[in-house]
PDB file of C-alpha atoms in Angstrom:
ATOM      1  CA  MET C  66     -26.051  -7.759  90.858  1.00 49.00           C
ATOM      2  CA  THR C  67     -24.707  -6.520  87.725  1.00 45.00           C
ATOM      3  CA  ASP C  68     -22.780  -9.803  86.851  1.00 51.00           C
ATOM      4  CA  HIS C  69     -24.632 -11.314  83.844  1.00 81.00           C
ATOM      5  CA  ASN C  70     -22.659 -14.750  84.376  1.00 92.00           C
ATOM      6  CA  PRO C  71     -25.712 -17.004  84.854  1.00 94.00           C
ATOM      7  CA  LEU C  72     -23.526 -19.500  87.469  1.00 95.00           C
ATOM      8  CA  ALA C  73     -22.517 -16.508  89.337  1.00 95.00           C
ATOM      9  CA  THR C  74     -26.149 -14.856  89.393  1.00 96.00           C
ATOM     10  CA  ALA C  75     -27.211 -18.183  90.613  1.00 97.00           C
ATOM     11  CA  LEU C  76     -24.633 -18.310  93.460  1.00 97.00           C
ATOM     12  CA  TRP C  77     -25.095 -14.917  94.629  1.00 97.00           C
ATOM     13  CA  GLU C  78     -29.031 -15.491  94.953  1.00 97.00           C
ATOM     14  CA  ALA C  79     -28.497 -18.983  96.376  1.00 98.00           C
ATOM     15  CA  ASP C  80     -25.857 -17.537  99.081  1.00 98.00           C
ATOM     16  CA  ARG C  81     -28.363 -15.266 100.162  1.00 98.00           C
ATOM     17  CA  HIS C  82     -31.378 -17.597 100.823  1.00 98.00           C
ATOM     18  CA  LEU C  83     -28.677 -19.875 102.772  1.00 98.00           C
ATOM     19  CA  ALA C  84     -27.529 -17.272 104.829  1.00 98.00           C
ATOM     20  CA  THR C  85     -31.079 -16.607 106.143  1.00 97.00           C
ATOM     21  CA  LEU C  86     -32.074 -19.997 106.117  1.00 98.00           C
ATOM     22  CA  GLU C  87     -28.810 -20.841 108.289  1.00 98.00           C
ATOM     23  CA  SER C  88     -29.790 -18.185 110.677  1.00 97.00           C
ATOM     24  CA  ALA C  89     -33.445 -19.369 110.932  1.00 97.00           C
ATOM     25  CA  LEU C  90     -32.178 -22.787 111.827  1.00 98.00           C
ATOM     26  CA  GLN C  91     -29.612 -21.671 114.513  1.00 97.00           C
ATOM     27  CA  ASP C  92     -32.793 -19.460 115.896  1.00 97.00           C
ATOM     28  CA  TRP C  93     -35.050 -22.600 115.927  1.00 97.00           C
ATOM     29  CA  HIS C  94     -32.685 -25.157 117.260  1.00 97.00           C
ATOM     30  CA  ALA C  95     -31.938 -22.436 120.299  1.00 97.00           C
ATOM     31  CA  ALA C  96     -35.347 -23.088 121.352  1.00 93.00           C
ATOM     32  CA  PRO C  97     -37.499 -25.818 119.537  1.00 95.00           C
ATOM     33  CA  PRO C  98     -41.053 -26.057 120.611  1.00 95.00           C
ATOM     34  CA  ALA C  99     -42.093 -29.244 121.884  1.00 93.00           C
ATOM     35  CA  ASN C 100     -45.325 -29.763 119.797  1.00 91.00           C
ATOM     36  CA  LEU C 101     -47.594 -27.792 117.605  1.00 91.00           C
ATOM     37  CA  LEU C 102     -49.444 -25.859 120.807  1.00 91.00           C
ATOM     38  CA  GLU C 103     -46.275 -24.395 121.900  1.00 93.00           C
ATOM     39  CA  LEU C 104     -45.531 -23.208 118.254  1.00 93.00           C
ATOM     40  CA  GLU C 105     -48.603 -21.714 117.525  1.00 92.00           C
ATOM     41  CA  THR C 106     -48.743 -19.891 120.571  1.00 95.00           C
ATOM     42  CA  ASP C 107     -45.368 -18.077 120.341  1.00 95.00           C
ATOM     43  CA  PRO C 108     -45.150 -15.510 117.907  1.00 96.00           C
ATOM     44  CA  GLU C 109     -41.459 -15.019 117.763  1.00 96.00           C
ATOM     45  CA  THR C 110     -41.162 -18.969 117.091  1.00 96.00           C
ATOM     46  CA  LEU C 111     -43.837 -18.684 114.362  1.00 95.00           C
ATOM     47  CA  ARG C 112     -41.465 -15.867 112.954  1.00 96.00           C
ATOM     48  CA  ILE C 113     -38.694 -17.882 112.902  1.00 97.00           C
ATOM     49  CA  LEU C 114     -40.569 -20.960 111.348  1.00 96.00           C
ATOM     50  CA  ASP C 115     -41.937 -18.760 108.604  1.00 95.00           C
ATOM     51  CA  GLN C 116     -38.872 -17.449 107.645  1.00 96.00           C
ATOM     52  CA  LEU C 117     -37.176 -21.020 107.731  1.00 96.00           C
ATOM     53  CA  LEU C 118     -39.781 -22.810 105.575  1.00 95.00           C
ATOM     54  CA  PHE C 119     -39.857 -19.478 103.145  1.00 96.00           C
ATOM     55  CA  ARG C 120     -36.040 -19.758 102.563  1.00 97.00           C
ATOM     56  CA  PHE C 121     -35.887 -23.664 102.257  1.00 97.00           C
ATOM     57  CA  SER C 122     -38.713 -23.050  99.312  1.00 95.00           C
ATOM     58  CA  LYS C 123     -36.684 -20.398  97.976  1.00 97.00           C
ATOM     59  CA  LEU C 124     -33.255 -22.076  98.197  1.00 97.00           C
ATOM     60  CA  GLN C 125     -35.157 -25.001  96.306  1.00 96.00           C
ATOM     61  CA  ASP C 126     -36.466 -22.600  93.458  1.00 96.00           C
ATOM     62  CA  THR C 127     -32.995 -21.028  93.018  1.00 97.00           C
ATOM     63  CA  LEU C 128     -31.117 -24.477  92.774  1.00 97.00           C
ATOM     64  CA  GLY C 129     -33.597 -25.816  90.453  1.00 96.00           C
ATOM     65  CA  LEU C 130     -34.283 -22.997  88.237  1.00 96.00           C
ATOM     66  CA  ARG C 131     -31.046 -20.864  88.260  1.00 97.00           C
ATOM     67  CA  LEU C 132     -28.080 -23.236  89.582  1.00 97.00           C
ATOM     68  CA  VAL C 133     -28.805 -26.401  87.629  1.00 97.00           C
ATOM     69  CA  PRO C 134     -28.795 -25.056  84.204  1.00 97.00           C
ATOM     70  CA  ALA C 135     -25.800 -22.605  85.260  1.00 96.00           C
ATOM     71  CA  THR C 136     -23.984 -25.600  86.451  1.00 96.00           C
ATOM     72  CA  LEU C 137     -24.643 -27.668  83.504  1.00 96.00           C
ATOM     73  CA  ALA C 138     -23.969 -24.701  81.212  1.00 95.00           C
ATOM     74  CA  ALA C 139     -20.642 -23.976  82.808  1.00 94.00           C
ATOM     75  CA  LEU C 140     -19.618 -27.737  82.511  1.00 93.00           C
ATOM     76  CA  SER C 141     -20.665 -27.423  78.820  1.00 93.00           C
ATOM     77  CA  GLU C 142     -23.076 -29.770  79.206  1.00 93.00           C
ATOM     78  CA  PRO C 143     -25.957 -29.960  76.228  1.00 93.00           C
ATOM     79  CA  PHE C 144     -29.179 -29.791  78.789  1.00 92.00           C
ATOM     80  CA  GLU C 145     -31.197 -27.394  77.079  1.00 91.00           C
ATOM     81  CA  ASP C 146     -33.654 -30.122  75.774  1.00 93.00           C
ATOM     82  CA  TRP C 147     -33.233 -32.185  78.626  1.00 94.00           C
ATOM     83  CA  PRO C 148     -36.199 -32.533  80.967  1.00 95.00           C
ATOM     84  CA  MET C 149     -35.144 -31.674  84.748  1.00 95.00           C
ATOM     85  CA  ILE C 150     -34.932 -35.435  85.990  1.00 96.00           C
ATOM     86  CA  ASP C 151     -32.200 -36.094  83.356  1.00 96.00           C
ATOM     87  CA  ARG C 152     -30.712 -32.765  84.324  1.00 96.00           C
ATOM     88  CA  LEU C 153     -30.782 -33.845  87.874  1.00 97.00           C
ATOM     89  CA  ASN C 154     -29.363 -37.517  87.068  1.00 96.00           C
ATOM     90  CA  ARG C 155     -26.438 -35.909  85.231  1.00 96.00           C
ATOM     91  CA  LEU C 156     -25.492 -33.540  88.066  1.00 97.00           C
ATOM     92  CA  GLU C 157     -25.554 -36.928  90.510  1.00 97.00           C
ATOM     93  CA  LYS C 158     -23.207 -38.259  88.157  1.00 97.00           C
ATOM     94  CA  LEU C 159     -20.923 -35.412  88.161  1.00 95.00           C
ATOM     95  CA  GLY C 160     -20.925 -35.608  91.957  1.00 95.00           C
ATOM     96  CA  PHE C 161     -23.299 -32.247  92.507  1.00 96.00           C
ATOM     97  CA  ILE C 162     -26.488 -33.970  94.126  1.00 96.00           C
ATOM     98  CA  ASP C 163     -28.349 -37.022  95.238  1.00 97.00           C
ATOM     99  CA  VAL C 164     -31.429 -37.192  93.085  1.00 97.00           C
ATOM    100  CA  ASP C 165     -33.263 -39.099  95.711  1.00 97.00           C
ATOM    101  CA  ASN C 166     -32.419 -36.434  98.255  1.00 97.00           C
ATOM    102  CA  TRP C 167     -33.751 -33.646  95.752  1.00 97.00           C
ATOM    103  CA  LEU C 168     -36.865 -35.510  95.228  1.00 96.00           C
ATOM    104  CA  GLY C 169     -37.573 -36.100  98.990  1.00 96.00           C
ATOM    105  CA  TRP C 170     -37.072 -32.235  99.574  1.00 96.00           C
ATOM    106  CA  ARG C 171     -39.843 -31.486  96.938  1.00 93.00           C
ATOM    107  CA  GLU C 172     -42.182 -34.258  98.428  1.00 94.00           C
ATOM    108  CA  ILE C 173     -41.679 -32.408 101.823  1.00 93.00           C
ATOM    109  CA  ARG C 174     -42.138 -29.087 100.302  1.00 90.00           C
ATOM    110  CA  ASN C 175     -45.266 -30.571  98.810  1.00 87.00           C
ATOM    111  CA  ARG C 176     -46.662 -31.893 102.227  1.00 86.00           C
ATOM    112  CA  LEU C 177     -46.452 -28.369 103.643  1.00 84.00           C
ATOM    113  CA  ALA C 178     -48.593 -27.063 101.233  1.00 80.00           C
ATOM    114  CA  HIS C 179     -51.279 -29.205 103.063  1.00 77.00           C
ATOM    115  CA  GLU C 180     -52.950 -28.229 106.023  1.00 71.00           C
ATOM    116  CA  TYR C 181     -54.596 -30.816 108.548  1.00 70.00           C
ATOM    117  CA  PRO C 182     -56.315 -28.895 111.136  1.00 74.00           C
ATOM    118  CA  GLU C 183     -57.603 -32.072 112.790  1.00 79.00           C
ATOM    119  CA  GLN C 184     -54.513 -33.669 113.033  1.00 83.00           C
ATOM    120  CA  PRO C 185     -51.942 -31.800 114.979  1.00 84.00           C
ATOM    121  CA  GLU C 186     -49.389 -34.337 115.313  1.00 86.00           C
ATOM    122  CA  THR C 187     -49.136 -35.086 111.573  1.00 86.00           C
ATOM    123  CA  ARG C 188     -48.731 -30.989 110.887  1.00 87.00           C
ATOM    124  CA  PHE C 189     -46.025 -30.876 113.700  1.00 91.00           C
ATOM    125  CA  ALA C 190     -44.367 -33.937 111.950  1.00 90.00           C
ATOM    126  CA  ALA C 191     -44.506 -32.233 108.624  1.00 90.00           C
ATOM    127  CA  ILE C 192     -42.764 -29.356 109.929  1.00 93.00           C
ATOM    128  CA  GLU C 193     -40.096 -31.281 111.839  1.00 94.00           C
ATOM    129  CA  SER C 194     -39.499 -33.133 108.706  1.00 94.00           C
ATOM    130  CA  ALA C 195     -39.132 -29.454 106.846  1.00 95.00           C
ATOM    131  CA  ILE C 196     -36.581 -28.313 109.152  1.00 97.00           C
ATOM    132  CA  ALA C 197     -34.448 -31.462 109.047  1.00 97.00           C
ATOM    133  CA  ALA C 198     -34.801 -31.031 105.327  1.00 97.00           C
ATOM    134  CA  ALA C 199     -33.839 -27.514 105.066  1.00 97.00           C
ATOM    135  CA  ALA C 200     -30.687 -28.397 107.114  1.00 98.00           C
ATOM    136  CA  ASP C 201     -29.808 -31.157 104.626  1.00 98.00           C
ATOM    137  CA  LEU C 202     -30.509 -28.911 101.768  1.00 98.00           C
ATOM    138  CA  ALA C 203     -28.464 -26.217 102.921  1.00 98.00           C
ATOM    139  CA  ALA C 204     -25.632 -28.909 103.589  1.00 98.00           C
ATOM    140  CA  ALA C 205     -25.979 -30.305  99.875  1.00 97.00           C
ATOM    141  CA  TYR C 206     -25.810 -26.757  98.494  1.00 98.00           C
ATOM    142  CA  ARG C 207     -22.979 -25.949 100.634  1.00 97.00           C
ATOM    143  CA  ALA C 208     -21.206 -29.071  98.916  1.00 96.00           C
ATOM    144  CA  TRP C 209     -22.216 -28.294  95.474  1.00 97.00           C
ATOM    145  CA  ARG C 210     -20.960 -24.832  95.876  1.00 96.00           C
ATOM    146  CA  ALA C 211     -17.628 -26.032  97.222  1.00 95.00           C
ATOM    147  CA  LYS C 212     -17.333 -28.335  93.792  1.00 94.00           C
ATOM    148  CA  LEU C 213     -17.543 -25.133  91.586  1.00 91.00           C
ATOM    149  CA  LYS C 214     -14.841 -22.688  91.188  1.00 69.00           C
ATOM    150  CA  PRO C 215     -15.157 -19.785  93.329  1.00 54.00           C
ATOM    151  CA  SER C 216     -17.205 -16.815  91.549  1.00 43.00           C
ATOM    152  CA  PRO C 217     -16.489 -13.292  91.616  1.00 42.00           C
ATOM    153  CA  CYS C 218     -19.116 -12.573  94.120  1.00 44.00           C
ATOM    154  CA  SER C 219     -18.710 -15.380  96.551  1.00 42.00           C
ATOM    155  CA  ASP C 220     -16.442 -13.453  98.795  1.00 44.00           C
ATOM    156  CA  LYS C 221     -19.077 -10.666  99.229  1.00 41.00           C
ATOM    157  CA  SER C 222     -22.246 -12.831  99.971  1.00 42.00           C
ATOM    158  CA  SER C 223     -21.445 -12.746 103.697  1.00 41.00           C
ATOM    159  CA  ASP C 224     -21.177  -9.447 103.816  1.00 42.00           C
ATOM    160  CA  GLU C 225     -24.926  -8.705 103.337  1.00 40.00           C
TER     161      GLU C 225
END
């Protein structure tokens, strides 16, 4: 990507994570495992889950690190000295995100970082929550993106 426009760069990166995330979600929903044992004994389903969770995290990171500041800058908001929660609250007031959802996605991501080997039901419930959150994050990003003016790279994002 040669464009030095921070908003276009953020959208370009987020679009790529979104495309892979949505593909993994489709694959997951085509044959979801019924429980943790079924998941852990199927290498293909594990690969799909790994891709899904990785892109869920990467999309969150891209939105937080790149798209939040790029969106505020594009809207001429004086955000540089604001803490993240103030940035999120401002974007919520402008109709780009729901802060409660955002914080919920972060909590789900944090829960995934903890393994509970003696609690397979808890582990599987965390995975199911993450999958639902990934779908919600994808939808939220799509809505956010639709509120922004199209970027020069937006037409190319589906080609890669």
